[in-house]
Short mmCIF file of C-alpha atoms in Angstrom, two decimals:
data_model
loop_
_atom_site.label_atom_id
_atom_site.label_comp_id
_atom_site.label_asym_id
_atom_site.label_seq_id
_atom_site.Cartn_x
_atom_site.Cartn_y
_atom_site.Cartn_z
CA GLN R 25 -11.29 12.40 8.26
CA VAL R 26 -10.20 9.23 6.24
CA ARG R 27 -10.30 5.72 7.67
CA LEU R 28 -8.55 2.88 6.39
CA GLU R 29 -8.96 -0.71 7.10
CA ILE R 30 -7.08 -3.77 5.70
CA SER R 31 -7.72 -7.33 5.05
CA GLY R 32 -6.33 -10.21 3.49
CA SER R 33 -3.21 -12.47 3.58
CA GLY R 34 -1.72 -13.44 6.78
CA SER R 35 0.75 -16.15 6.53
CA VAL R 36 1.95 -17.16 2.86
CA GLN R 37 4.43 -19.80 1.56
CA ALA R 38 7.63 -18.49 -0.02
CA GLY R 39 7.01 -18.44 -3.89
CA GLY R 40 3.21 -17.39 -3.34
CA SER R 41 1.39 -14.29 -3.63
CA LEU R 42 0.38 -11.46 -1.02
CA ARG R 43 -3.05 -10.21 -1.45
CA LEU R 44 -4.26 -7.33 0.49
CA SER R 45 -7.13 -4.90 0.24
CA CYS R 46 -7.41 -1.49 2.03
CA GLU R 47 -10.86 -0.17 2.45
CA ALA R 48 -11.31 3.53 2.70
CA SER R 49 -14.18 5.53 4.25
CA GLY R 50 -14.48 9.45 4.84
CA ARG R 51 -12.98 10.15 1.42
CA ASP R 52 -14.12 13.38 -0.50
CA ASP R 53 -14.16 13.30 -4.31
CA SER R 54 -10.92 15.18 -4.36
CA PRO R 55 -7.90 13.12 -5.84
CA TYR R 56 -5.68 11.07 -3.29
CA CYS R 57 -2.50 10.10 -3.03
CA VAL R 58 -2.73 6.43 -2.03
CA GLY R 59 -0.48 3.64 -1.61
CA TRP R 60 1.02 0.55 0.38
CA PHE R 61 4.05 0.86 2.73
CA ARG R 62 5.80 -2.09 4.82
CA GLN R 63 7.94 -2.60 7.45
CA THR R 64 10.33 -5.46 7.48
CA PRO R 65 12.05 -6.94 10.77
CA GLY R 66 15.26 -4.24 11.25
CA LYS R 67 14.14 -1.88 8.57
CA GLU R 68 12.75 1.31 8.70
CA ARG R 69 8.96 1.48 6.97
CA GLU R 70 9.22 1.84 2.97
CA GLY R 71 6.91 2.63 0.37
CA VAL R 72 5.95 -0.54 -1.89
CA GLY R 73 3.62 0.98 -4.52
CA ILE R 74 2.12 4.52 -4.85
CA ILE R 75 -0.87 5.65 -6.90
CA TYR R 76 -1.97 9.27 -7.65
CA ASP R 77 -5.64 8.60 -8.63
CA GLY R 78 -6.58 11.45 -10.03
CA ASP R 79 -5.02 10.12 -13.02
CA GLY R 80 -3.83 6.22 -12.46
CA THR R 81 -0.19 7.28 -12.27
CA THR R 82 1.89 4.20 -10.09
CA THR R 83 5.26 3.94 -9.04
CA TYR R 84 6.93 1.00 -7.03
CA ALA R 85 9.98 0.63 -5.11
CA ASP R 86 12.63 -1.05 -6.67
CA PHE R 87 12.43 -4.35 -4.76
CA ALA R 88 8.62 -4.31 -5.76
CA GLN R 89 8.98 -3.65 -9.27
CA GLY R 90 7.99 -6.49 -11.80
CA ARG R 91 6.41 -8.58 -9.19
CA THR R 92 3.62 -6.12 -7.72
CA THR R 93 0.57 -4.37 -8.78
CA VAL R 94 -1.06 -1.66 -6.55
CA SER R 95 -4.61 -0.73 -7.81
CA GLN R 96 -7.86 0.46 -6.94
CA ASP R 97 -11.55 -0.49 -7.82
CA GLU R 98 -13.73 1.72 -9.86
CA THR R 99 -14.76 3.90 -6.87
CA LYS R 100 -11.28 4.41 -5.48
CA GLU R 101 -12.72 3.48 -2.18
CA THR R 102 -10.45 -0.10 -2.08
CA LEU R 103 -7.06 -0.07 -2.67
CA TYR R 104 -5.44 -3.39 -3.49
CA LEU R 105 -1.85 -5.04 -3.15
CA LYS R 106 -0.64 -7.93 -5.21
CA MET R 107 3.06 -9.14 -4.80
CA ASP R 108 4.24 -12.48 -6.40
CA ARG R 109 7.01 -14.44 -5.80
CA LEU R 110 7.42 -13.77 -1.79
CA THR R 111 10.86 -14.65 -0.04
CA VAL R 112 10.95 -14.60 3.70
CA GLU R 113 12.24 -11.24 3.45
CA ASP R 114 8.82 -9.89 2.45
CA THR R 115 7.83 -10.82 6.05
CA GLY R 116 6.97 -7.87 7.87
CA MET R 117 3.93 -5.39 8.70
CA TYR R 118 2.04 -3.85 5.63
CA TYR R 119 0.10 -0.61 5.75
CA CYS R 120 -1.89 1.41 3.47
CA ALA R 121 -1.73 5.21 3.33
CA ALA R 122 -3.76 8.13 2.08
CA ALA R 123 -3.60 11.83 1.52
CA HIS R 124 -4.35 14.91 -0.55
CA LEU R 125 -1.01 15.73 -2.41
CA SER R 126 -0.75 16.97 -5.55
CA PRO R 127 0.50 14.70 -8.40
CA SER R 128 4.23 15.97 -8.14
CA ALA R 129 4.23 15.66 -4.53
CA CYS R 130 2.56 12.21 -4.45
CA ASP R 131 5.64 9.83 -3.79
CA ALA R 132 6.33 7.54 -0.70
CA ALA R 133 8.46 9.73 1.34
CA THR R 134 6.12 12.68 1.41
CA LEU R 135 2.64 10.61 1.68
CA ALA R 136 4.45 8.92 4.87
CA ARG R 137 4.92 12.30 6.23
CA ILE R 138 1.23 13.28 6.03
CA ALA R 139 -0.99 10.48 5.38
CA TYR R 140 -3.96 8.65 7.27
CA TRP R 141 -3.23 5.32 8.10
CA ALA R 142 -4.49 1.96 8.29
CA GLN R 143 -3.64 -0.43 11.48
CA GLY R 144 -1.07 -2.60 9.86
CA SER R 145 -1.68 -6.11 8.85
CA GLN R 146 1.14 -8.79 9.71
CA VAL R 147 2.30 -10.93 6.96
CA ILE R 148 4.52 -13.76 7.26
CA VAL R 149 6.12 -15.88 4.83
CA ALA R 150 6.99 -19.10 5.58
CA SER R 151 9.87 -20.99 3.74
#
């Protein structure tokens, strides 16, 4: 069973950057679909950025495109999130997730249905 643990961020000034790490334990050697999600006040949980780590294919939500980087370390045991130009609308709970999925099935909706999840990390963007 995969266990995921998030570290990083907390409170960030508007206009600044968010940096989170998600460390995985219990992975096997097969490729995973891994990614970051968030739930902002009054909204459903949504994907931020997803990686199929078999080939590094990465996709981003529209709101994240151009200001977000999702990446892994060489061991693929740590997943990173960096989001720039934060606004108060980025305040919320951030989660990482992982699951075995085929490349074609590796998307936020599918990952959200079957993933292992980390306990969320609260991010507050102060104006």
